[in-house]
Short mmCIF file of C-alpha atoms and ligand atoms in Angstrom, two decimals:
data_model
loop_
_atom_site.label_atom_id
_atom_site.label_comp_id
_atom_site.label_asym_id
_atom_site.label_seq_id
_atom_site.Cartn_x
_atom_site.Cartn_y
_atom_site.Cartn_z
CA UNK A 171 60.76 -83.96 17.80
CA UNK A 172 64.29 -85.02 18.77
CA UNK A 173 65.85 -87.53 16.53
CA UNK A 174 65.43 -90.14 19.36
CA UNK A 175 61.78 -89.18 20.14
CA UNK A 176 58.98 -91.00 18.50
CA UNK A 177 55.18 -91.25 18.65
CA UNK A 178 55.47 -95.07 18.57
CA UNK A 179 58.32 -97.53 19.18
CA UNK A 180 57.59 -101.15 18.40
CA UNK A 181 59.86 -103.78 19.88
CA UNK A 182 60.29 -106.70 17.46
CA UNK A 183 59.87 -106.83 13.88
CA UNK A 184 57.90 -110.17 13.26
CA UNK A 185 54.73 -110.06 11.42
CA UNK A 186 52.96 -108.39 14.35
CA UNK A 187 55.63 -105.54 14.76
CA UNK A 188 56.57 -104.85 11.11
CA UNK A 189 52.94 -104.61 10.01
CA UNK A 190 51.81 -102.53 13.00
CA UNK A 191 54.91 -100.23 12.09
CA UNK A 192 53.50 -99.91 8.59
CA UNK A 193 50.14 -99.01 9.66
CA UNK A 194 51.29 -96.65 12.23
CA UNK A 195 53.36 -94.77 9.54
CA UNK A 196 50.38 -94.83 7.30
CA UNK A 197 48.56 -92.97 9.95
CA UNK A 198 51.13 -90.30 10.11
CA UNK A 199 52.83 -91.38 13.25
CA UNK A 200 56.43 -91.04 13.73
CA UNK A 201 57.57 -94.67 14.20
CA UNK A 202 60.60 -96.91 15.06
CA UNK A 203 60.95 -100.52 15.27
CA UNK A 204 63.64 -102.23 17.36
CA UNK A 205 65.10 -105.65 16.25
CA UNK A 206 67.92 -107.70 17.85
CA UNK A 207 68.19 -110.64 15.57
CA UNK A 208 66.31 -110.52 12.00
CA UNK A 209 63.53 -108.52 10.34
CA UNK A 210 60.56 -110.52 9.82
CA UNK A 211 60.89 -112.42 13.13
CA UNK A 212 60.27 -116.08 13.54
CA UNK A 213 57.47 -116.28 10.94
CA UNK A 214 59.61 -115.24 7.90
CA UNK A 215 62.97 -116.63 9.28
CA UNK A 216 62.19 -119.72 11.19
CA UNK A 217 58.44 -120.48 11.15
CA UNK A 218 55.63 -119.97 8.61
CA UNK A 219 57.46 -119.15 5.39
CA UNK A 220 60.59 -121.37 5.37
CA UNK A 221 58.43 -124.54 6.66
CA UNK A 222 56.14 -123.89 3.64
CA UNK A 223 59.19 -124.09 1.36
CA UNK A 224 60.28 -127.18 2.84
CA UNK A 225 56.71 -128.36 2.67
CA UNK A 226 56.63 -127.70 -1.01
CA UNK A 227 59.62 -129.76 -1.69
CA UNK A 228 57.90 -132.61 0.22
CA UNK A 229 54.82 -132.07 -1.95
CA UNK A 230 56.79 -132.25 -5.02
CA UNK A 231 58.31 -135.54 -3.71
CA UNK A 232 54.82 -136.88 -2.88
CA UNK A 233 53.77 -136.05 -6.51
CA UNK A 234 56.65 -137.61 -8.24
CA UNK A 235 56.34 -140.79 -6.20
CA UNK A 236 52.81 -140.95 -7.54
CA UNK A 237 53.65 -140.07 -10.98
CA UNK A 238 52.38 -143.41 -12.21
CA UNK A 239 48.79 -142.89 -10.99
CA UNK A 240 48.88 -139.95 -13.61
CA UNK A 241 50.10 -141.90 -16.34
CA UNK A 242 53.51 -140.58 -15.93
CA UNK A 243 56.86 -142.47 -16.02
CA UNK A 244 59.75 -141.45 -13.94
CA UNK A 245 62.87 -143.47 -14.46
CA UNK A 246 64.36 -144.48 -11.16
CA UNK A 247 63.45 -143.38 -7.78
CA UNK A 248 63.12 -139.66 -6.77
CA UNK A 249 65.59 -138.49 -4.10
CA UNK A 250 66.16 -135.42 -2.23
CA UNK A 251 69.47 -133.49 -1.74
CA UNK A 252 68.93 -132.22 1.78
CA UNK A 253 71.52 -129.47 1.23
CA UNK A 254 69.43 -128.07 -1.75
CA UNK A 255 66.09 -128.41 -0.15
CA UNK A 256 67.40 -126.50 2.82
CA UNK A 257 69.11 -124.00 0.77
CA UNK A 258 65.97 -123.21 -1.11
CA UNK A 259 64.03 -122.79 2.01
CA UNK A 260 66.68 -120.37 3.62
CA UNK A 261 66.71 -118.37 0.30
CA UNK A 262 62.94 -117.97 0.35
CA UNK A 263 63.44 -116.66 4.03
CA UNK A 264 66.20 -114.43 3.14
CA UNK A 265 64.22 -112.88 0.25
CA UNK A 266 61.32 -112.04 2.51
CA UNK A 267 63.76 -110.82 5.26
CA UNK A 268 65.14 -108.31 2.72
CA UNK A 269 61.42 -107.43 1.78
CA UNK A 270 60.71 -106.28 5.30
CA UNK A 271 63.85 -103.88 5.20
CA UNK A 272 62.57 -102.40 1.94
CA UNK A 273 58.98 -101.82 3.29
CA UNK A 274 60.51 -100.18 6.46
CA UNK A 275 62.55 -97.65 4.29
CA UNK A 276 59.45 -97.21 1.85
CA UNK A 277 57.42 -96.28 5.03
CA UNK A 278 59.98 -94.03 6.58
CA UNK A 279 60.14 -96.21 9.76
CA UNK A 280 63.44 -96.04 11.47
CA UNK A 281 65.09 -99.43 12.32
CA UNK A 282 67.04 -99.48 15.61
CA UNK A 283 69.33 -102.44 15.65
CA UNK A 284 69.87 -104.00 19.15
CA UNK A 285 68.00 -105.42 22.18
CA UNK A 286 65.49 -103.27 23.69
CA UNK A 287 64.69 -102.83 27.32
CA UNK A 288 61.85 -100.64 29.00
CA UNK A 289 63.63 -98.56 31.60
CA UNK A 290 60.60 -96.21 32.59
CA UNK A 291 57.12 -95.44 30.98
CA UNK A 292 57.88 -93.98 27.55
CA UNK A 293 61.62 -95.04 27.57
CA UNK A 294 63.34 -97.84 25.64
CA UNK A 295 67.12 -98.48 26.01
CA UNK A 296 68.53 -100.27 23.15
CA UNK A 297 71.79 -102.14 24.07
CA UNK A 298 73.76 -104.86 22.22
CA UNK A 299 71.76 -107.83 21.05
CA UNK A 300 72.30 -111.04 23.10
CA UNK A 301 70.91 -112.85 20.17
CA UNK A 302 72.51 -111.72 16.96
CA UNK A 303 71.55 -113.61 13.80
CA UNK A 304 74.03 -116.44 13.02
CA UNK A 305 73.01 -116.84 9.34
CA UNK A 306 74.53 -114.83 6.37
CA UNK A 307 71.11 -114.93 4.86
CA UNK A 308 69.95 -112.56 7.53
CA UNK A 309 72.43 -109.59 7.67
CA UNK A 310 71.96 -106.38 9.71
CA UNK A 311 70.17 -104.16 7.33
CA UNK A 312 71.86 -101.03 6.10
CA UNK A 313 71.10 -97.52 7.58
CA UNK A 314 69.69 -98.68 10.81
CA UNK A 315 70.03 -96.79 14.10
CA UNK A 316 72.15 -98.44 16.90
CA UNK A 317 72.33 -98.59 20.66
CA UNK A 318 70.98 -95.77 22.66
CA UNK A 319 68.18 -94.17 24.62
CA UNK A 320 64.73 -93.64 22.61
CA UNK A 321 61.59 -92.25 23.90
CA UNK A 322 58.03 -92.65 22.53
CA UNK A 323 54.48 -91.74 23.65
CA UNK A 324 53.43 -95.23 22.83
CA UNK A 325 55.54 -98.56 23.14
CA UNK A 326 54.13 -101.68 21.59
CA UNK A 327 55.95 -104.91 22.72
CA UNK A 328 55.89 -107.53 20.00
CA UNK A 329 58.66 -109.64 21.08
CA UNK A 330 57.23 -112.97 19.87
CA UNK A 331 57.92 -116.46 21.48
CA UNK A 332 60.39 -119.14 21.53
CA UNK A 333 60.28 -122.96 21.78
CA UNK A 334 58.98 -124.57 25.14
CA UNK A 335 61.32 -126.96 26.70
CA UNK A 336 60.23 -130.03 28.87
CA UNK A 337 62.30 -130.55 31.98
CA UNK A 338 64.83 -133.38 31.30
CA UNK A 339 64.14 -133.31 27.50
CA UNK A 340 65.56 -130.01 26.86
CA UNK A 341 66.70 -129.44 23.25
CA UNK A 342 70.32 -129.59 22.80
CA UNK A 343 70.75 -128.76 19.19
CA UNK A 344 72.43 -132.06 18.39
CA UNK A 345 70.15 -134.82 19.28
CA UNK A 346 67.05 -133.30 20.64
CA UNK A 347 66.00 -130.60 17.99
CA UNK A 348 63.55 -127.73 18.08
CA UNK A 349 62.10 -126.03 14.97
CA UNK A 350 65.48 -124.19 14.52
CA UNK A 351 67.40 -127.49 13.78
CA UNK A 352 64.60 -129.28 12.07
CA UNK A 353 64.34 -126.35 9.67
CA UNK A 354 67.86 -126.67 8.49
CA UNK A 355 69.26 -130.33 8.97
CA UNK A 356 72.74 -130.84 7.68
CA UNK A 357 71.70 -134.60 6.99
CA UNK A 358 68.49 -136.52 6.36
CA UNK A 359 67.93 -138.70 9.54
CA UNK A 360 66.66 -142.28 8.91
CA UNK A 361 64.38 -142.06 11.86
CA UNK A 362 62.68 -139.36 14.08
CA UNK A 363 60.57 -139.08 17.14
CA UNK A 364 58.37 -135.95 17.00
CA UNK A 365 57.07 -134.86 20.38
CA UNK A 366 53.91 -132.96 20.13
CA UNK A 367 51.47 -133.04 17.31
CA UNK A 368 50.38 -129.43 17.20
CA UNK A 369 50.70 -127.49 13.94
CA UNK A 370 54.54 -127.31 14.11
CA UNK A 371 55.03 -130.98 15.09
CA UNK A 372 52.81 -132.36 12.49
CA UNK A 373 54.22 -130.33 9.79
CA UNK A 374 57.80 -131.32 10.41
CA UNK A 375 56.47 -134.95 10.82
CA UNK A 376 54.76 -134.63 7.33
CA UNK A 377 57.81 -133.15 5.72
CA UNK A 378 60.35 -135.75 7.17
CA UNK A 379 58.13 -138.61 6.13
CA UNK A 380 57.67 -137.38 2.57
CA UNK A 381 61.57 -137.41 2.64
CA UNK A 382 61.40 -141.08 3.44
CA UNK A 383 62.14 -140.84 7.13
CA UNK A 384 60.74 -143.42 9.49
CA UNK A 385 58.71 -140.87 11.80
CA UNK A 386 56.93 -141.63 15.13
CA UNK A 387 54.70 -138.89 16.55
CA UNK A 388 54.09 -138.89 20.34
CA UNK A 389 51.04 -136.92 21.35
CA UNK A 390 49.74 -136.65 25.14
CA UNK A 391 46.25 -135.64 23.95
CA UNK A 392 43.48 -138.10 22.67
CA UNK A 393 43.73 -136.67 19.12
CA UNK A 394 46.58 -135.32 16.70
CA UNK A 395 46.39 -131.55 16.22
CA UNK A 396 44.15 -131.64 19.41
CA UNK A 397 42.73 -128.11 18.75
CA UNK A 398 41.06 -129.29 15.71
CA UNK A 399 37.53 -130.88 15.34
CA UNK A 400 37.86 -134.50 16.40
CA UNK A 401 36.35 -135.85 13.11
CA UNK A 402 38.64 -133.88 10.99
CA UNK A 403 41.62 -134.83 13.06
CA UNK A 404 40.64 -138.65 12.90
CA UNK A 405 40.67 -138.48 9.02
CA UNK A 406 43.94 -136.58 9.06
CA UNK A 407 45.49 -139.34 11.38
CA UNK A 408 44.38 -142.10 9.13
CA UNK A 409 45.81 -140.36 6.04
CA UNK A 410 49.04 -139.72 7.78
CA UNK A 411 49.33 -143.28 9.08
CA UNK A 412 48.55 -144.50 5.45
CA UNK A 413 51.67 -142.62 4.30
CA UNK A 414 53.51 -144.52 6.92
CA UNK A 415 53.68 -142.38 9.85
CA UNK A 416 53.49 -144.03 13.26
CA UNK A 417 51.23 -141.93 15.76
CA UNK A 418 50.84 -142.73 19.38
CA UNK A 419 48.19 -140.54 21.11
CA UNK A 420 47.41 -140.39 24.94
CA UNK A 421 51.02 -141.21 25.16
CA UNK A 422 53.99 -139.08 26.60
CA UNK A 423 57.68 -139.14 26.28
CA UNK A 424 58.62 -139.51 29.90
CA UNK A 425 62.41 -139.71 29.40
CA UNK A 426 65.08 -139.38 26.72
CA UNK A 427 68.35 -141.46 26.85
CA UNK A 428 71.07 -140.02 24.55
CA UNK A 429 73.43 -142.34 22.58
CA UNK A 430 76.49 -141.27 20.60
CA UNK A 431 74.35 -140.39 17.66
CA UNK A 432 70.82 -141.45 18.57
CA UNK A 433 68.15 -141.00 21.18
CA UNK A 434 65.94 -143.52 22.89
CA UNK A 435 62.54 -142.22 23.85
CA UNK A 436 60.71 -143.71 26.72
CA UNK A 437 57.03 -143.57 25.84
CA UNK A 438 54.34 -143.85 28.50
CA UNK A 439 50.97 -145.01 27.09
CA UNK A 440 47.69 -144.47 28.90
CA UNK A 441 47.58 -148.15 30.17
CA UNK A 442 50.54 -147.39 32.00
CA UNK A 443 52.99 -149.31 29.74
CA UNK A 444 56.39 -147.94 28.64
CA UNK A 445 57.69 -148.53 25.25
CA UNK A 446 61.01 -147.49 23.93
CA UNK A 447 61.74 -145.97 20.60
CA UNK A 448 65.15 -145.46 19.35
CA UNK A 449 65.64 -142.96 16.58
CA UNK A 450 68.36 -140.59 15.05
CA UNK A 451 66.77 -137.61 16.38
CA UNK A 452 63.92 -136.17 18.43
CA UNK A 453 62.05 -133.01 17.44
CA UNK A 454 60.54 -131.25 20.53
CA UNK A 455 57.46 -129.45 19.45
CA UNK A 456 55.53 -129.07 22.71
CA UNK A 457 54.58 -125.57 22.15
CA UNK A 458 56.14 -122.01 22.49
CA UNK A 459 56.44 -119.55 25.25
CA UNK A 460 56.37 -115.74 25.23
CA UNK A 461 59.58 -113.57 25.35
CA UNK A 462 58.78 -111.66 28.42
CA UNK A 463 62.03 -111.74 30.17
CA UNK A 464 64.79 -109.07 30.32
CA UNK A 465 62.36 -106.46 28.98
CA UNK A 466 61.92 -104.38 32.17
CA UNK A 467 58.22 -105.38 32.37
CA UNK A 468 58.46 -106.60 36.07
CA UNK A 469 59.90 -103.13 37.12
CA UNK A 470 57.10 -101.33 35.43
CA UNK A 471 54.66 -103.58 36.91
CA UNK A 472 53.21 -104.95 33.70
CA UNK A 473 50.92 -107.99 34.47
CA UNK A 474 51.50 -111.16 32.92
CA UNK A 475 49.79 -114.66 32.79
CA UNK A 476 51.42 -118.09 31.89
CA UNK A 477 54.35 -116.33 30.30
CA UNK A 478 52.37 -113.96 28.26
CA UNK A 479 51.49 -110.16 28.63
CA UNK A 480 47.86 -109.50 29.56
CA UNK A 481 46.08 -107.15 27.27
CA UNK A 482 42.55 -106.03 26.50
CA UNK A 483 40.86 -106.34 23.13
CA UNK A 484 42.99 -103.45 21.69
CA UNK A 485 46.35 -104.64 23.00
CA UNK A 486 46.46 -102.21 25.88
CA UNK A 487 48.44 -103.45 29.10
CA UNK A 488 47.78 -102.39 32.68
CA UNK A 489 50.50 -99.63 32.21
CA UNK A 490 49.41 -96.53 30.45
CA UNK A 491 51.22 -96.08 26.99
CA UNK A 492 52.47 -99.63 26.97
CA UNK A 493 50.78 -102.27 24.73
CA UNK A 494 51.66 -105.82 23.53
CA UNK A 495 50.62 -107.82 20.49
CA UNK A 496 51.50 -111.12 18.86
CA UNK A 497 52.64 -114.30 20.33
CA UNK A 498 53.86 -112.26 23.44
CA UNK A 499 50.42 -111.46 24.18
CA UNK A 500 49.08 -115.00 24.18
CA UNK A 501 47.30 -117.65 22.00
CA UNK A 502 46.60 -118.35 19.36
CA UNK A 503 50.05 -118.02 18.34
CA UNK A 504 49.74 -117.31 14.84
CA UNK A 505 51.16 -114.70 12.35
CA UNK A 506 47.81 -113.40 11.10
CA UNK A 507 46.58 -113.02 14.66
CA UNK A 508 49.76 -111.04 15.39
CA UNK A 509 49.23 -108.73 12.31
CA UNK A 510 45.62 -108.09 13.10
CA UNK A 511 46.14 -107.62 16.71
CA UNK A 512 48.82 -104.97 15.98
CA UNK A 513 46.48 -102.99 13.41
CA UNK A 514 43.70 -103.03 15.80
CA UNK A 515 46.07 -101.77 18.55
CA UNK A 516 47.80 -98.77 16.36
CA UNK A 517 44.28 -97.68 14.94
CA UNK A 518 43.06 -97.28 18.46
CA UNK A 519 46.07 -95.53 19.57
CA UNK A 520 45.81 -93.09 16.60
CA UNK A 521 42.13 -92.47 17.54
CA UNK A 522 40.49 -93.85 14.68
CA UNK A 523 36.56 -94.32 15.07
CA UNK A 524 34.85 -97.67 15.28
CA UNK A 525 38.01 -99.89 15.91
CA UNK A 526 36.68 -103.31 16.55
CA UNK A 527 38.40 -105.00 19.30
CA UNK A 528 40.22 -108.33 18.46
CA UNK A 529 37.59 -111.26 18.00
CA UNK A 530 39.45 -114.44 18.75
CA UNK A 531 36.54 -116.48 17.72
CA UNK A 532 37.06 -115.84 13.97
CA UNK A 533 40.80 -116.52 13.60
CA UNK A 534 41.44 -119.33 11.11
CA UNK A 535 44.01 -121.98 11.86
CA UNK A 536 45.89 -123.92 9.15
CA UNK A 537 48.28 -126.81 9.07
CA UNK A 538 50.17 -127.45 5.84
CA UNK A 539 50.79 -131.18 6.44
CA UNK A 540 49.79 -133.73 3.72
CA UNK A 541 46.84 -133.62 3.84
CA UNK A 542 46.24 -130.03 4.92
CA UNK A 543 43.83 -128.96 7.86
CA UNK A 544 41.98 -125.76 8.17
CA UNK A 545 39.48 -124.51 10.60
CA UNK A 546 37.67 -121.63 11.83
CA UNK A 547 35.10 -121.00 14.66
CA UNK A 548 33.64 -123.75 17.17
CA UNK A 549 34.35 -127.36 16.63
CA UNK A 550 31.36 -129.65 16.96
CA UNK A 551 32.33 -130.75 20.49
CA UNK A 552 32.88 -126.95 21.46
CA UNK A 553 29.47 -125.91 20.03
CA UNK A 554 27.63 -128.61 21.92
CA UNK A 555 29.63 -127.81 25.17
CA UNK A 556 28.41 -124.11 24.80
CA UNK A 557 24.96 -125.51 24.85
CA UNK A 558 24.34 -124.60 21.10
CA UNK A 559 21.48 -126.36 19.24
CA UNK A 560 23.29 -127.25 15.89
CA UNK A 561 23.19 -128.47 12.37
CA UNK A 562 26.09 -130.20 10.96
CA UNK A 563 26.93 -130.43 7.07
CA UNK A 564 29.62 -132.82 5.70
CA UNK A 565 30.93 -133.14 2.20
CA UNK A 566 33.47 -135.51 1.10
CA UNK A 567 36.30 -134.91 -1.37
CA UNK A 568 35.35 -138.35 -2.91
CA UNK A 569 32.32 -136.85 -4.39
CA UNK A 570 33.81 -133.70 -5.89
CA UNK A 571 34.80 -133.71 -9.54
CA UNK A 572 37.75 -131.55 -9.13
CA UNK A 573 39.39 -133.49 -6.45
CA UNK A 574 38.91 -136.64 -8.29
CA UNK A 575 40.43 -135.05 -11.37
CA UNK A 576 43.48 -133.91 -9.12
CA UNK A 577 43.67 -137.53 -7.76
CA UNK A 578 43.11 -136.06 -4.32
CA UNK A 579 39.78 -137.54 -3.29
CA UNK A 580 40.39 -137.93 0.31
CA UNK A 581 39.00 -135.15 2.50
CA UNK A 582 36.05 -133.71 4.35
CA UNK A 583 34.49 -130.20 4.56
CA UNK A 584 32.35 -129.87 7.76
CA UNK A 585 30.06 -126.87 8.57
CA UNK A 586 28.30 -126.10 11.84
CA UNK A 587 25.31 -123.92 12.05
CA UNK A 588 23.25 -122.61 14.91
CA UNK A 589 20.00 -124.51 14.30
CA UNK A 590 17.64 -121.78 15.41
CA UNK A 591 19.39 -118.64 13.67
CA UNK A 592 21.23 -120.20 10.82
CA UNK A 593 24.53 -118.69 12.01
CA UNK A 594 27.60 -120.17 10.75
CA UNK A 595 29.51 -121.29 14.01
CA UNK A 596 32.49 -123.20 12.63
CA UNK A 597 34.00 -124.78 9.54
CA UNK A 598 36.58 -127.61 9.54
CA UNK A 599 38.44 -129.12 6.47
CA UNK A 600 40.85 -131.81 5.78
CA UNK A 601 42.28 -132.49 2.27
CA UNK A 602 44.30 -130.95 -0.44
CA UNK A 603 44.65 -126.95 -0.61
CA UNK A 604 41.97 -126.65 2.23
CA UNK A 605 44.24 -123.84 3.54
CA UNK A 606 43.33 -121.79 0.54
CA UNK A 607 39.74 -122.58 0.92
CA UNK A 608 39.09 -121.72 4.65
CA UNK A 609 39.09 -117.99 4.01
CA UNK A 610 35.80 -118.19 2.17
CA UNK A 611 34.14 -119.15 5.42
CA UNK A 612 36.21 -116.80 7.52
CA UNK A 613 34.73 -113.85 5.45
CA UNK A 614 31.24 -115.51 5.64
CA UNK A 615 31.62 -115.54 9.51
CA UNK A 616 32.80 -111.99 9.54
CA UNK A 617 29.84 -110.77 7.61
CA UNK A 618 27.51 -112.80 9.73
CA UNK A 619 26.10 -114.63 6.98
CA UNK A 620 23.59 -117.25 7.40
CA UNK A 621 23.11 -120.52 5.67
CA UNK A 622 20.61 -118.63 3.19
CA UNK A 623 23.42 -116.45 1.97
CA UNK A 624 25.62 -119.34 1.38
CA UNK A 625 23.01 -121.31 -0.55
CA UNK A 626 22.60 -118.42 -2.74
CA UNK A 627 26.22 -117.77 -3.49
CA UNK A 628 27.37 -119.19 -6.79
CA UNK A 629 30.75 -121.30 -6.56
CA UNK A 630 32.76 -121.63 -9.83
CA UNK A 631 32.82 -125.25 -11.41
CA UNK A 632 34.90 -127.35 -11.30
CA UNK A 633 36.63 -126.29 -8.10
CA UNK A 634 37.38 -127.71 -4.70
CA UNK A 635 35.38 -124.70 -3.20
CA UNK A 636 32.18 -126.21 -4.50
CA UNK A 637 32.52 -128.54 -1.58
CA UNK A 638 32.01 -125.67 0.73
CA UNK A 639 28.51 -124.86 -0.60
CA UNK A 640 27.76 -128.67 -0.78
CA UNK A 641 28.64 -128.92 2.96
CA UNK A 642 26.41 -126.11 3.87
CA UNK A 643 23.54 -127.60 1.80
CA UNK A 644 24.10 -130.83 3.56
CA UNK A 645 23.43 -129.28 6.92
CA UNK A 646 19.95 -128.56 5.65
CA UNK A 647 19.40 -131.95 3.92
CA UNK A 648 20.04 -130.42 0.47
CA UNK A 649 23.35 -131.69 -0.77
CA UNK A 650 23.11 -132.13 -4.58
CA UNK A 651 26.05 -134.23 -5.40
CA UNK A 652 26.19 -136.77 -2.39
C1 FAD B 98 58.14 -123.90 12.66
C2 FAD B 98 57.12 -122.77 12.74
C3 FAD B 98 56.03 -122.81 11.82
C4 FAD B 98 54.88 -121.83 11.82
N1 FAD B 98 54.12 -121.74 10.94
C5 FAD B 98 52.97 -120.77 10.99
C6 FAD B 98 52.14 -120.77 9.89
O1 FAD B 98 51.99 -121.54 8.89
N2 FAD B 98 50.99 -119.77 10.11
C7 FAD B 98 51.13 -119.01 11.18
O2 FAD B 98 50.16 -118.07 11.24
N3 FAD B 98 51.95 -119.12 12.14
C8 FAD B 98 53.04 -120.04 11.92
N4 FAD B 98 53.80 -120.08 13.18
C9 FAD B 98 53.88 -119.07 14.13
C10 FAD B 98 54.27 -117.56 13.63
O3 FAD B 98 55.59 -117.82 13.41
C11 FAD B 98 54.23 -116.72 15.02
O4 FAD B 98 52.97 -116.74 15.44
C12 FAD B 98 54.58 -115.20 14.55
O5 FAD B 98 55.97 -115.08 14.07
C13 FAD B 98 54.35 -114.38 15.66
O6 FAD B 98 54.69 -113.08 15.32
P1 FAD B 98 55.16 -112.00 16.31
O7 FAD B 98 55.40 -110.80 15.55
O8 FAD B 98 54.33 -111.81 17.45
O9 FAD B 98 56.46 -112.38 16.89
P2 FAD B 98 57.99 -113.03 15.98
O10 FAD B 98 57.70 -113.36 14.66
O11 FAD B 98 58.48 -114.08 17.02
O12 FAD B 98 58.87 -111.73 16.31
C14 FAD B 98 59.43 -111.36 17.22
C15 FAD B 98 60.67 -110.51 17.10
O13 FAD B 98 61.12 -109.71 18.22
C16 FAD B 98 62.37 -109.71 18.30
N5 FAD B 98 62.82 -109.44 19.68
C17 FAD B 98 62.44 -110.19 20.74
N6 FAD B 98 63.00 -109.62 21.83
C18 FAD B 98 63.68 -108.43 21.54
C19 FAD B 98 64.15 -107.38 22.26
N7 FAD B 98 64.26 -107.45 23.49
N8 FAD B 98 64.62 -106.33 21.48
C20 FAD B 98 64.47 -106.23 20.14
N9 FAD B 98 63.89 -107.40 19.36
C21 FAD B 98 63.55 -108.44 20.16
C22 FAD B 98 62.74 -111.12 17.80
O14 FAD B 98 64.15 -111.25 17.35
C23 FAD B 98 61.73 -111.33 16.75
O15 FAD B 98 62.35 -110.98 15.41
C24 FAD B 98 54.99 -120.82 12.99
C25 FAD B 98 55.90 -120.83 13.82
C26 FAD B 98 56.94 -121.69 13.80
C27 FAD B 98 57.89 -121.85 14.88
#
């Protein structure tokens, strides 16, 4: 096979792309990955990982501010050095970025540096990047291939997504930030308006609030984190408000006026009133859109919908030999969805038997604000809407020994079962560390366990996880500690 001919070329090295490349190489396929900006994509460089590093600093700050509660004395007030907080976050991201380079080398995957365009079926032309990385932390890795024409039997588009902009409120990098600017502020604003309360918006709102910033969240829907179960969202909202965050729901930023070093947001509430909020900066967190442009998709006749490539359960597009995975292939736009979608896609390409199509009903979602929120499956409202006869279990953090010992006794674990079959339809959580707990229920759902199996499972004591069992027991009127 010529040096430019591959079994598989993947465009984009985010979690979707690089994980797919590794699985592809494991399956014995000659594999290349094209990247124009940074190995690891948004997730490692500007998304999942650096936000968690920032939120860890926020968590340390929150703990320090409550030291007295634990019988500890801290002389003076804790303060943040924004430069060092950001430097730590960027360092964490750089380390993982380098890790992806190592994994590509280890798995003998060719990295081609530049911007990929599909010119005809089976052909990718790589040109100069229109978006080179601007950060010294993310250098072009050594030993990569460069611009040129490459061919492959299978091409997988994994180009990810970028921030959505609302007309008239377009981010300008100075007064109106996207997650890029919010991730590495060069000063700590005194006040912020966060437009949108999905996971990205609420995580930044939570981080900045912990840093002492006066934060107002504006959300157009009825609840914060609108995809979450309404009851869980309500508890999270109360806790965020208790931390001093202002939250306006059923409200929208209709207009933004820019000052020399501030913005004034005109916020319309559902009663038709308009209130103005002046703040140092506005973070626009109104979702993301797929990177489908300038890829040559139109010329090849690839079907798209709402800015995303249309695929089947195995990542196949309507064009033979062309696939799409991850954010560019539609919601939920989450790293673990991108990874799994990629693995399913490449295993199907390799002809493995019994490859299960992607099941979007069992993808967990986590938000790492304080308190954390995590969920999988149907919300109570969605289950009812689907006509399911349900049983609902609840267990509160206030009745769990470990939560009380941790000083983290605010939260809830909620489980939803089908009344007739005992099938676990959904699990929803708010409280400390729930992002680490949810996987227990994800495994349970994947194994199609019933309430019986869960009730016969022994959970260690004392742990937060005991609340998961108690929630299940509660659905059947058998909770032990409530
Ligand atoms: C602030 C923030 C926080 C987040 N937190 C979480 C979280 O906690 N958990 C979670 O699951 N998800 C989180 N996400 C979402 C997560 O980052 C994405 O779902 C994930 O990165 C999608 O992976 P992907 O491989 O599809 O695309 P991406 O990670 O976007 O990678 C796509 C890659 O393709 C490259 N590319 C694009 N076009 C071309 C081209 N023409 N040629 C060559 N290369 C190209 C890009 O440079 C990029 O590196 C977060 C996102 C943000 C913004």
